[in-house]
GROMACS .gro file of C-alpha atoms in nm:
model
  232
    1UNK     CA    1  -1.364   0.977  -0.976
    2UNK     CA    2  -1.024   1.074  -1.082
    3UNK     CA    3  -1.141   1.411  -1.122
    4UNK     CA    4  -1.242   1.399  -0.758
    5UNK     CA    5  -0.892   1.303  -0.632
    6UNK     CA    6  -0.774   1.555  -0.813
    7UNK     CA    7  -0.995   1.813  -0.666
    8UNK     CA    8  -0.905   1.678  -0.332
    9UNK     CA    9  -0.551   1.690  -0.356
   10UNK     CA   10  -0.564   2.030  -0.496
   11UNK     CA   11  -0.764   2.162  -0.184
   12UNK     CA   12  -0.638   1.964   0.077
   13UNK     CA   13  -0.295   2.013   0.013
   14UNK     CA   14  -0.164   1.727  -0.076
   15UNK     CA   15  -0.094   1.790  -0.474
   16UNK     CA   16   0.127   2.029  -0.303
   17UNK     CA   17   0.305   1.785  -0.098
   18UNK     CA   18   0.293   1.575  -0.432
   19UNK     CA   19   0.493   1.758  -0.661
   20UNK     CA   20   0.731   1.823  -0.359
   21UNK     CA   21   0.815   1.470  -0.357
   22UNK     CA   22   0.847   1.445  -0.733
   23UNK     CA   23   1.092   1.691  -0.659
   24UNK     CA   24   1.291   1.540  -0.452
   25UNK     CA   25   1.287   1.183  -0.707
   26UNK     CA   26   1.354   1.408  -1.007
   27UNK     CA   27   1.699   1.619  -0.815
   28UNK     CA   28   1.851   1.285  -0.700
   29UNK     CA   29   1.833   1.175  -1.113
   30UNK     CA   30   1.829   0.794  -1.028
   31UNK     CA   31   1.582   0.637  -1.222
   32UNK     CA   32   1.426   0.378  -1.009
   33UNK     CA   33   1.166   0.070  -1.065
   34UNK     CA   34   0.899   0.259  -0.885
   35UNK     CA   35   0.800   0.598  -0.743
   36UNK     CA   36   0.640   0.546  -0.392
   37UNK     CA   37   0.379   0.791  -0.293
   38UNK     CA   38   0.202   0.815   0.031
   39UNK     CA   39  -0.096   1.016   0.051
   40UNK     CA   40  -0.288   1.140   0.345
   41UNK     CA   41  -0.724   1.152   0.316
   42UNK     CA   42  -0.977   1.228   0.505
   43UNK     CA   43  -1.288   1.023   0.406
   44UNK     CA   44  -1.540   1.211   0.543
   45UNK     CA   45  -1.403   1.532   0.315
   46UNK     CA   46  -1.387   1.292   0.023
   47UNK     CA   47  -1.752   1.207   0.131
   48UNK     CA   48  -1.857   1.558   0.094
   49UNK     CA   49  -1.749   1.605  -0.239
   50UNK     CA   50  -1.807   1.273  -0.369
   51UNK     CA   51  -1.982   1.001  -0.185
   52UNK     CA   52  -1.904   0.684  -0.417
   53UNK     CA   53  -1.542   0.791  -0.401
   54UNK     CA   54  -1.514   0.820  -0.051
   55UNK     CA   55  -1.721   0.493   0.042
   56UNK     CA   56  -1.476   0.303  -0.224
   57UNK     CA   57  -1.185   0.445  -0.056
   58UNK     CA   58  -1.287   0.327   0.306
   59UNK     CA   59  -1.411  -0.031   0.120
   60UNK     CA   60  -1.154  -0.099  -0.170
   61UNK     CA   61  -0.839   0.116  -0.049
   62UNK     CA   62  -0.614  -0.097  -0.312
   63UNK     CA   63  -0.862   0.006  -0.585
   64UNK     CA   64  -0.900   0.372  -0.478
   65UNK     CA   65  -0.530   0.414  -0.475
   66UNK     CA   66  -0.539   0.244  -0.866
   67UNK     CA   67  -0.743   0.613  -0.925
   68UNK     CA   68  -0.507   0.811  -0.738
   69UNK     CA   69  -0.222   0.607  -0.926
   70UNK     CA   70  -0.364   0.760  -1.237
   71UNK     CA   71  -0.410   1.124  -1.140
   72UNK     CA   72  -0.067   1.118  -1.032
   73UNK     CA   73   0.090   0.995  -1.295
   74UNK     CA   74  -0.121   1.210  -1.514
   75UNK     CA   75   0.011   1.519  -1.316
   76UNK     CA   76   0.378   1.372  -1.355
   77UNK     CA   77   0.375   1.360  -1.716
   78UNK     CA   78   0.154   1.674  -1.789
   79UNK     CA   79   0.401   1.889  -1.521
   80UNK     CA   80   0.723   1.740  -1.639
   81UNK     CA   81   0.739   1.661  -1.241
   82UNK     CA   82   0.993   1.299  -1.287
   83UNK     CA   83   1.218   1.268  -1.634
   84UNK     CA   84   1.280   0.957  -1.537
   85UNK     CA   85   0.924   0.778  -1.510
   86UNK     CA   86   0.848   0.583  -1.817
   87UNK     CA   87   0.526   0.434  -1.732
   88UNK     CA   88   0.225   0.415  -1.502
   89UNK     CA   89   0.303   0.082  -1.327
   90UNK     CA   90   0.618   0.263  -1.215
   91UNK     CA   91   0.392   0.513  -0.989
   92UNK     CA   92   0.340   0.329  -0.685
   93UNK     CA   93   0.036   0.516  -0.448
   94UNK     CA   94  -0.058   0.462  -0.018
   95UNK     CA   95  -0.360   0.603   0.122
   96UNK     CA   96  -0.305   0.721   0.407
   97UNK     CA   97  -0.674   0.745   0.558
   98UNK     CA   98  -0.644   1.050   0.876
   99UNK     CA   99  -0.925   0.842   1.032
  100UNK     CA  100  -1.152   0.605   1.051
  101UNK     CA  101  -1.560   0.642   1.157
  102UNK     CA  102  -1.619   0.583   1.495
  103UNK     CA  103  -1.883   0.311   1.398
  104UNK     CA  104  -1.846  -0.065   1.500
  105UNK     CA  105  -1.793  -0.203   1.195
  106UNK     CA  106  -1.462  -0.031   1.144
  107UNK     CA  107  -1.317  -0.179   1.481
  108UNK     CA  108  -1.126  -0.463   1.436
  109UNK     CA  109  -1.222  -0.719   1.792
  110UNK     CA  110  -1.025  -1.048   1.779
  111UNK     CA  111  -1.235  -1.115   2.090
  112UNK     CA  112  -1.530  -1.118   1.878
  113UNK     CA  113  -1.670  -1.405   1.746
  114UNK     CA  114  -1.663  -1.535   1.454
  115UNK     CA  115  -1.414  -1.339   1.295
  116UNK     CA  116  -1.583  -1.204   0.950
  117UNK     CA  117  -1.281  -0.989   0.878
  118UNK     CA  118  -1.251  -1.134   0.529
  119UNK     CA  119  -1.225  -0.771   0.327
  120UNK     CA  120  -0.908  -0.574   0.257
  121UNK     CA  121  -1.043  -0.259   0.388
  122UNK     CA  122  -0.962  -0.023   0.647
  123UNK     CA  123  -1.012  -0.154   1.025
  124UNK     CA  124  -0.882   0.033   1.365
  125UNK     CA  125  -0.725  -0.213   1.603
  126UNK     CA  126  -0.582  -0.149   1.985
  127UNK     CA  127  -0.390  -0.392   2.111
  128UNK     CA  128  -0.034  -0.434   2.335
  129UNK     CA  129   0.272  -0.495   2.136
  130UNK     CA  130   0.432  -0.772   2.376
  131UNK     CA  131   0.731  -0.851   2.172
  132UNK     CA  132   0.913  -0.660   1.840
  133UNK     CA  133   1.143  -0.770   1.587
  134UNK     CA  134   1.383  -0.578   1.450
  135UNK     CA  135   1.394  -0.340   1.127
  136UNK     CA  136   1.478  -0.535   0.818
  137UNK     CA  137   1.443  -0.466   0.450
  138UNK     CA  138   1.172  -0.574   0.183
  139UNK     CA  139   1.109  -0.507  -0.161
  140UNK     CA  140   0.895  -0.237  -0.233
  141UNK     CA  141   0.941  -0.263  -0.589
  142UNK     CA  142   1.122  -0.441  -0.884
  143UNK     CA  143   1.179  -0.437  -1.269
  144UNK     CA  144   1.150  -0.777  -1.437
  145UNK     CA  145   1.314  -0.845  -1.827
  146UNK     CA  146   1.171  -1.036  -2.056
  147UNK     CA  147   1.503  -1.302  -2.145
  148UNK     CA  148   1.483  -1.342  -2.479
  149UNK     CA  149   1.635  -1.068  -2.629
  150UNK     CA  150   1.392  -1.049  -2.932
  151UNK     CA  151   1.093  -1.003  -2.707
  152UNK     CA  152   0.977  -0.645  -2.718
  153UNK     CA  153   0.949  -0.678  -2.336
  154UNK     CA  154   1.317  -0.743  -2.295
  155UNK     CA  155   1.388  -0.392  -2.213
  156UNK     CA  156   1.185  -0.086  -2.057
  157UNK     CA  157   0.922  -0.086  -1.752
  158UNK     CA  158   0.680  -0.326  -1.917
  159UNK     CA  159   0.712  -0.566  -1.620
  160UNK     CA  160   0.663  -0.383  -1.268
  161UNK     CA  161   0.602  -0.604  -0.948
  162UNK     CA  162   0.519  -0.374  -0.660
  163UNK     CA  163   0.443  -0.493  -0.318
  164UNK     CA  164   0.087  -0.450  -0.183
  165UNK     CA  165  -0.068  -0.468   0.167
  166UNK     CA  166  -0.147  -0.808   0.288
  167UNK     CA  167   0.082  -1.018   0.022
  168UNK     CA  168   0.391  -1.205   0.106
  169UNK     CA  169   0.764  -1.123  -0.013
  170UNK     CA  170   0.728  -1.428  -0.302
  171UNK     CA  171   0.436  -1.235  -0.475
  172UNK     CA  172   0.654  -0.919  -0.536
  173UNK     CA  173   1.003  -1.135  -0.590
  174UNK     CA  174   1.071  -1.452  -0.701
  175UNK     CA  175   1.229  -1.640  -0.978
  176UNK     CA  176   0.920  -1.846  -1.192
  177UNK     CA  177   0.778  -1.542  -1.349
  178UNK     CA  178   0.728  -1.575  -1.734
  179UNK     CA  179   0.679  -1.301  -2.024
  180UNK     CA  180   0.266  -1.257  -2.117
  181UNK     CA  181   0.369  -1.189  -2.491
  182UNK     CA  182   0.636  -1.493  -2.554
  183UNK     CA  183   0.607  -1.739  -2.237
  184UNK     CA  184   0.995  -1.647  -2.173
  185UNK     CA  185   1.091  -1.663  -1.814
  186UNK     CA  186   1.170  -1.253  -1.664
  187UNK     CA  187   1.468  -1.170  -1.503
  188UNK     CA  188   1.492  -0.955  -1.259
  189UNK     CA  189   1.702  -0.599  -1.306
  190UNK     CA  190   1.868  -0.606  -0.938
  191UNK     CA  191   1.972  -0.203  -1.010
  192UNK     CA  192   1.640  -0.117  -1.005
  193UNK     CA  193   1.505  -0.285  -0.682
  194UNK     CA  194   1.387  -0.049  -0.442
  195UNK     CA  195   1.409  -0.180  -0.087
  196UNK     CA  196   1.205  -0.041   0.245
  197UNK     CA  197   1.195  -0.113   0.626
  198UNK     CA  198   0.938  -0.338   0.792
  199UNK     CA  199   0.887  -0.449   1.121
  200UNK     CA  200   0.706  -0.742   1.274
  201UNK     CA  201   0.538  -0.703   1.615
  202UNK     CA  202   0.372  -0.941   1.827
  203UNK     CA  203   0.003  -0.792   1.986
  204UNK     CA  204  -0.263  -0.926   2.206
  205UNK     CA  205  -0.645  -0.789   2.173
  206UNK     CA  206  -0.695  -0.523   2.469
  207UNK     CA  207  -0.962  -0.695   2.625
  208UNK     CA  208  -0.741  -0.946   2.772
  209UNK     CA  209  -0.657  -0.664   3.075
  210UNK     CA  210  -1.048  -0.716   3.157
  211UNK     CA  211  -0.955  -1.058   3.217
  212UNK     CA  212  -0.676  -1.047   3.360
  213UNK     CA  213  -0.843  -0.786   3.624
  214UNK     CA  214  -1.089  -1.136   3.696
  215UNK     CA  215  -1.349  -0.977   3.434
  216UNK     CA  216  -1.402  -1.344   3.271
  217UNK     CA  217  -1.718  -1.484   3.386
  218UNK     CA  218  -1.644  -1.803   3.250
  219UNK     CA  219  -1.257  -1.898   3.270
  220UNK     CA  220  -1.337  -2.239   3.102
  221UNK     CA  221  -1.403  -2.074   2.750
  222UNK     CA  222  -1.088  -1.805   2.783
  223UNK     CA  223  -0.821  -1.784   2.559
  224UNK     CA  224  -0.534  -1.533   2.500
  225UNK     CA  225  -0.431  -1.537   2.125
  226UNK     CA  226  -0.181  -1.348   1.998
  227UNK     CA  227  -0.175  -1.152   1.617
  228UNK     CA  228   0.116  -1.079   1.420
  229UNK     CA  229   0.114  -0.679   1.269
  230UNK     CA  230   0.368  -0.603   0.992
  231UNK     CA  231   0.488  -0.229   0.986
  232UNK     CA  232   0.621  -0.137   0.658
   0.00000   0.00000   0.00000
């Protein structure tokens, strides 16, 4: 499947856009705790040139961006693209999916029930954002050091926490982490934390204007609930 991506990036552009922003990491020569990629597919191209790989990037989009992880850090170290990157956990890679398809199953209803939403795959949602926070920083990214100094993990980009989607700040940063090799606690290395924007927003489902209009049929069993989206 890597083989695949790589064949897709080349023809769709994107290995293109790629080594542009390796570009732009290698010229500002500040090594950081991880490279952030985001990459823009279209599944149904993906599809066409490999079906398993396209199905496991609109079912397991953390897993399929483990594959693209590899190609491009592959392509890094082949090209020369980023002196600075050390290892693979330091590549960090976002699918970007162009769209979805237009079937049910990919439409998220919180009207619908029950709610079987229990995979971390791709959904479409429309809803209206009643209320937004504002723009505040998270950690994308952070190097962790082994502390005892004998500990081959007390130095280099052995210990990489990256943020994924659906997982709170504490899973990427916190203090109770301890060193697989020894069982000494790591230490964060605060100059390499790489921080990003989020946003929190406050939606309601869409189907609420039907009832609003005086849609319901049955006021008794109505409910408006609320969901909280985090853009990042």
């Amino acid at each position: 499947m890597r083989e695949i991506a790589l064949i897709y990036l080349d023809r769709s552009g994107g290995l293109q856009k790629f080594v542009h922003d390796c570009k732009q990491y290698n010229d500002s020569k500040q090594s950081c705790a991880v490279y952030r990629f985001i990459i823009s597919v279209n599944p149904s191209d993906i599809a066409e040139l490999d079906a398993v790989l396209g199905n496991y990037i609109l079912h397991n989009p953390i897993q399929a961006a483990q594959i693209f992880q590899s190609v491009c850090f592959i392509a890094i170290k082949t090209l020369s693209l980023i002196e600075q990157l050390q290892t693979e956990a330091q590549v960090s890679v976002l699918l970007k999916p162009t769209h979805l398809p237009p079937l049910p199953s990919y439409i998220l209803s919180l009207s619908a029930a029950p709610l079987i939403y229990t995979t971390q795959r791709f959904y479409m949602s429309e809803g209206i954002a009643i209320a937004m926070g504002t723009v505040t920083k998270y950690t994308q990214g952070a190097r962790f050091l082994c502390t005892e100094e004998t500990c081959p993990f007390s130095e280099g980009f052995s210990y990489i926490r990256v943020h994924l989607p659906g997982a709170t700040e504490s899973a990427t940063v916190r203090s109770d982490f301890t060193c697989h090799l020894c069982s000494s606690p790591l230490q964060e290395d605060m100059k390499y934390r790489v921080l990003g924007d989020k946003q929190i927003v406050e939606m309601i489902d869409a189907e609420v204007l039907n009832a609003l209009k005086g849609y319901c049929t049955d006021k008794s069993q109505f409910r408006i609930q609320t969901f909280t989206v985090f853009l990042r």
